[in-house]
mmCIF file of C-alpha atoms in Angstrom:
data_model
loop_
_atom_site.group_PDB
_atom_site.id
_atom_site.type_symbol
_atom_site.label_atom_id
_atom_site.label_comp_id
_atom_site.label_asym_id
_atom_site.label_seq_id
_atom_site.Cartn_x
_atom_site.Cartn_y
_atom_site.Cartn_z
ATOM 1 C CA MET E 1225 16.447 20.977 -28.598
ATOM 2 C CA SER E 1226 18.678 18.874 -31.193
ATOM 3 C CA ASN E 1227 17.298 16.322 -33.268
ATOM 4 C CA GLU E 1228 18.634 13.444 -31.175
ATOM 5 C CA THR E 1229 17.007 14.915 -28.235
ATOM 6 C CA LYS E 1230 13.699 14.990 -29.956
ATOM 7 C CA GLU E 1231 13.954 11.569 -31.297
ATOM 8 C CA VAL E 1232 14.832 10.175 -27.735
ATOM 9 C CA THR E 1233 11.921 12.216 -26.198
ATOM 10 C CA LYS E 1234 9.651 11.047 -28.989
ATOM 11 C CA THR E 1235 10.629 7.341 -28.285
ATOM 12 C CA GLU E 1236 10.265 7.690 -24.447
ATOM 13 C CA ASN E 1237 6.741 9.107 -24.715
ATOM 14 C CA LYS E 1238 5.499 6.264 -26.801
ATOM 15 C CA LYS E 1239 7.002 3.460 -25.215
ATOM 16 C CA PRO E 1240 9.943 2.498 -22.879
ATOM 17 C CA ALA E 1241 13.272 2.977 -24.688
ATOM 18 C CA LYS E 1242 14.300 -0.349 -23.454
ATOM 19 C CA ALA E 1243 12.382 -3.321 -22.180
ATOM 20 C CA GLU E 1244 14.221 -3.647 -19.227
ATOM 21 C CA HIS E 1245 11.562 -5.167 -17.229
ATOM 22 C CA ALA E 1246 10.496 -7.481 -19.941
ATOM 23 C CA GLY E 1247 9.339 -10.762 -18.758
ATOM 24 C CA GLU E 1248 8.149 -9.416 -15.244
ATOM 25 C CA ARG E 1249 4.447 -10.288 -14.490
ATOM 26 C CA THR E 1250 1.994 -8.102 -13.256
ATOM 27 C CA VAL E 1251 0.639 -8.671 -9.851
ATOM 28 C CA PRO E 1252 -2.461 -7.359 -7.881
ATOM 29 C CA GLY E 1253 -1.928 -4.692 -5.484
ATOM 30 C CA LYS E 1254 0.702 -1.890 -4.971
ATOM 31 C CA TYR E 1255 4.146 -2.988 -5.950
ATOM 32 C CA TYR E 1256 7.211 -1.112 -6.679
ATOM 33 C CA ILE E 1257 10.097 -2.063 -8.792
ATOM 34 C CA PRO E 1258 13.116 -1.387 -6.522
ATOM 35 C CA GLN E 1259 16.040 0.494 -7.837
ATOM 36 C CA THR E 1260 18.967 -1.965 -8.459
ATOM 37 C CA ASP E 1261 22.271 -1.943 -9.285
ATOM 38 C CA ILE E 1262 24.390 -4.863 -10.664
ATOM 39 C CA VAL E 1263 28.188 -4.971 -10.477
ATOM 40 C CA GLU E 1264 30.487 -7.695 -11.941
ATOM 41 C CA THR E 1265 33.765 -8.793 -10.290
ATOM 42 C CA ASP E 1266 35.956 -11.503 -11.582
ATOM 43 C CA THR E 1267 34.170 -14.041 -9.356
ATOM 44 C CA ASN E 1268 30.771 -12.747 -8.640
ATOM 45 C CA LEU E 1269 27.894 -10.638 -9.857
ATOM 46 C CA ILE E 1270 26.658 -8.360 -6.951
ATOM 47 C CA VAL E 1271 23.022 -7.304 -7.067
ATOM 48 C CA THR E 1272 22.010 -4.435 -4.690
ATOM 49 C CA MET E 1273 18.257 -3.396 -4.398
ATOM 50 C CA ASP E 1274 16.686 -0.549 -2.443
ATOM 51 C CA VAL E 1275 13.891 -2.135 -0.271
ATOM 52 C CA PRO E 1276 13.153 0.216 2.731
ATOM 53 C CA GLY E 1277 10.880 -0.633 5.376
ATOM 54 C CA VAL E 1278 11.365 -4.509 4.639
ATOM 55 C CA LYS E 1279 12.131 -6.949 7.245
ATOM 56 C CA LYS E 1280 14.147 -10.005 6.476
ATOM 57 C CA GLU E 1281 11.381 -12.401 7.247
ATOM 58 C CA ASN E 1282 9.285 -10.826 4.639
ATOM 59 C CA VAL E 1283 11.613 -11.356 1.926
ATOM 60 C CA ASN E 1284 11.137 -14.044 -0.480
ATOM 61 C CA ILE E 1285 14.146 -15.028 -2.932
ATOM 62 C CA ARG E 1286 13.520 -17.843 -5.471
ATOM 63 C CA LEU E 1287 15.303 -19.543 -8.145
ATOM 64 C CA GLU E 1288 13.371 -21.632 -10.768
ATOM 65 C CA ASN E 1289 14.312 -22.162 -14.346
ATOM 66 C CA ASN E 1290 17.153 -19.509 -14.449
ATOM 67 C CA THR E 1291 14.843 -16.991 -13.020
ATOM 68 C CA LEU E 1292 15.527 -15.249 -9.947
ATOM 69 C CA GLU E 1293 12.456 -13.686 -8.316
ATOM 70 C CA VAL E 1294 12.819 -11.145 -5.445
ATOM 71 C CA ASP E 1295 9.418 -10.470 -3.693
ATOM 72 C CA ALA E 1296 9.464 -8.275 -0.460
ATOM 73 C CA ARG E 1297 6.604 -7.223 1.646
ATOM 74 C CA ILE E 1298 5.994 -4.444 4.007
ATOM 75 C CA ASP E 1299 3.864 -5.100 7.083
ATOM 76 C CA PHE E 1300 1.276 -2.418 7.143
ATOM 77 C CA SER E 1301 -0.395 -2.974 10.357
ATOM 78 C CA PRO E 1302 1.565 -0.349 12.220
ATOM 79 C CA TYR E 1303 -0.153 2.259 9.834
ATOM 80 C CA ASP E 1304 -3.705 0.830 9.994
ATOM 81 C CA ARG E 1305 -4.487 2.967 12.961
ATOM 82 C CA LEU E 1306 -2.950 6.181 11.697
ATOM 83 C CA THR E 1307 -4.635 9.003 9.956
ATOM 84 C CA PRO E 1308 -2.049 11.209 7.901
ATOM 85 C CA LEU E 1309 -2.069 14.659 8.017
ATOM 86 C CA HIS E 1310 0.226 15.093 5.005
ATOM 87 C CA ALA E 1311 1.757 12.212 3.206
ATOM 88 C CA GLU E 1312 4.366 11.914 0.624
ATOM 89 C CA TYR E 1313 5.774 8.535 1.296
ATOM 90 C CA ASN E 1314 4.221 5.822 -0.703
ATOM 91 C CA VAL E 1315 4.358 2.380 0.984
ATOM 92 C CA GLY E 1316 4.020 -0.762 -0.988
ATOM 93 C CA HIS E 1317 5.635 -4.185 -1.609
ATOM 94 C CA PHE E 1318 8.572 -4.570 -3.905
ATOM 95 C CA ALA E 1319 9.064 -7.415 -6.631
ATOM 96 C CA ARG E 1320 11.577 -7.875 -9.369
ATOM 97 C CA THR E 1321 12.629 -10.762 -11.532
ATOM 98 C CA PHE E 1322 15.945 -11.437 -13.180
ATOM 99 C CA THR E 1323 17.071 -14.146 -15.714
ATOM 100 C CA VAL E 1324 20.294 -16.059 -14.469
ATOM 101 C CA SER E 1325 22.752 -17.034 -17.000
ATOM 102 C CA ASN E 1326 24.255 -20.518 -16.707
ATOM 103 C CA ILE E 1327 27.654 -18.891 -15.535
ATOM 104 C CA ILE E 1328 26.104 -18.612 -12.031
ATOM 105 C CA ASP E 1329 26.809 -21.235 -9.587
ATOM 106 C CA THR E 1330 23.241 -21.257 -8.441
ATOM 107 C CA ALA E 1331 23.707 -23.399 -5.629
ATOM 108 C CA LYS E 1332 26.032 -20.638 -3.740
ATOM 109 C CA ILE E 1333 23.977 -17.575 -4.323
ATOM 110 C CA ASP E 1334 24.000 -15.527 -0.960
ATOM 111 C CA ALA E 1335 21.693 -12.798 0.206
ATOM 112 C CA ASN E 1336 22.001 -10.079 2.888
ATOM 113 C CA LEU E 1337 19.439 -7.394 4.113
ATOM 114 C CA ALA E 1338 21.026 -4.364 5.942
ATOM 115 C CA ASP E 1339 19.718 -0.713 6.321
ATOM 116 C CA GLY E 1340 17.132 -1.248 3.609
ATOM 117 C CA VAL E 1341 19.301 -2.599 1.058
ATOM 118 C CA LEU E 1342 19.022 -6.408 -0.056
ATOM 119 C CA THR E 1343 22.456 -7.493 -1.224
ATOM 120 C CA LEU E 1344 22.521 -10.835 -3.541
ATOM 121 C CA THR E 1345 25.849 -12.350 -4.257
ATOM 122 C CA LEU E 1346 25.828 -14.490 -7.219
ATOM 123 C CA PRO E 1347 29.257 -16.390 -7.502
ATOM 124 C CA LYS E 1348 30.283 -17.276 -10.873
ATOM 125 C CA ALA E 1349 30.863 -20.846 -11.609
ATOM 126 C CA PRO E 1350 34.651 -21.692 -11.768
ATOM 127 C CA LYS E 1351 34.656 -22.452 -15.607
ATOM 128 C CA ALA E 1352 33.368 -19.050 -16.168
ATOM 129 C CA GLN E 1353 35.829 -17.193 -14.141
ATOM 130 C CA PRO E 1354 38.798 -15.567 -15.684
ATOM 131 C CA ARG E 1355 42.029 -17.366 -15.369
ATOM 132 C CA ARG E 1356 45.745 -16.959 -16.536
ATOM 133 C CA ILE E 1357 46.854 -19.513 -19.051
ATOM 134 C CA GLU E 1358 50.579 -20.283 -18.547
ATOM 135 C CA ILE E 1359 52.533 -20.696 -21.820
ATOM 136 C CA ARG E 1360 54.679 -24.034 -21.749
#
């Protein structure tokens, strides 16, 4: 094992290498931090997150003070009467919080849920979009 690998391992065993979820609050109950990808285009930031088993009406997306909160709840009632013989799939709610910069046009954020994937489109404000400057 190289010294670099040892250092990374040592750091990962002590505390998270990055504070990627810093600022997220803890909540009671079983919650998962959904796997999330964020990509940037010239005009948008596109956030996709896995929320399997969640219905559209059980997703709450809230924007306040430049903080975007996503809370997705699963309806457990279909499972109440079942006794699992073997269970590997854990079910729980999903929650994730992001800080949104002032380059985002917050009035035009769009959300779509399909096949267990929540997609948020965060349009950049026109002043933040790249533009070509003509030479006179």
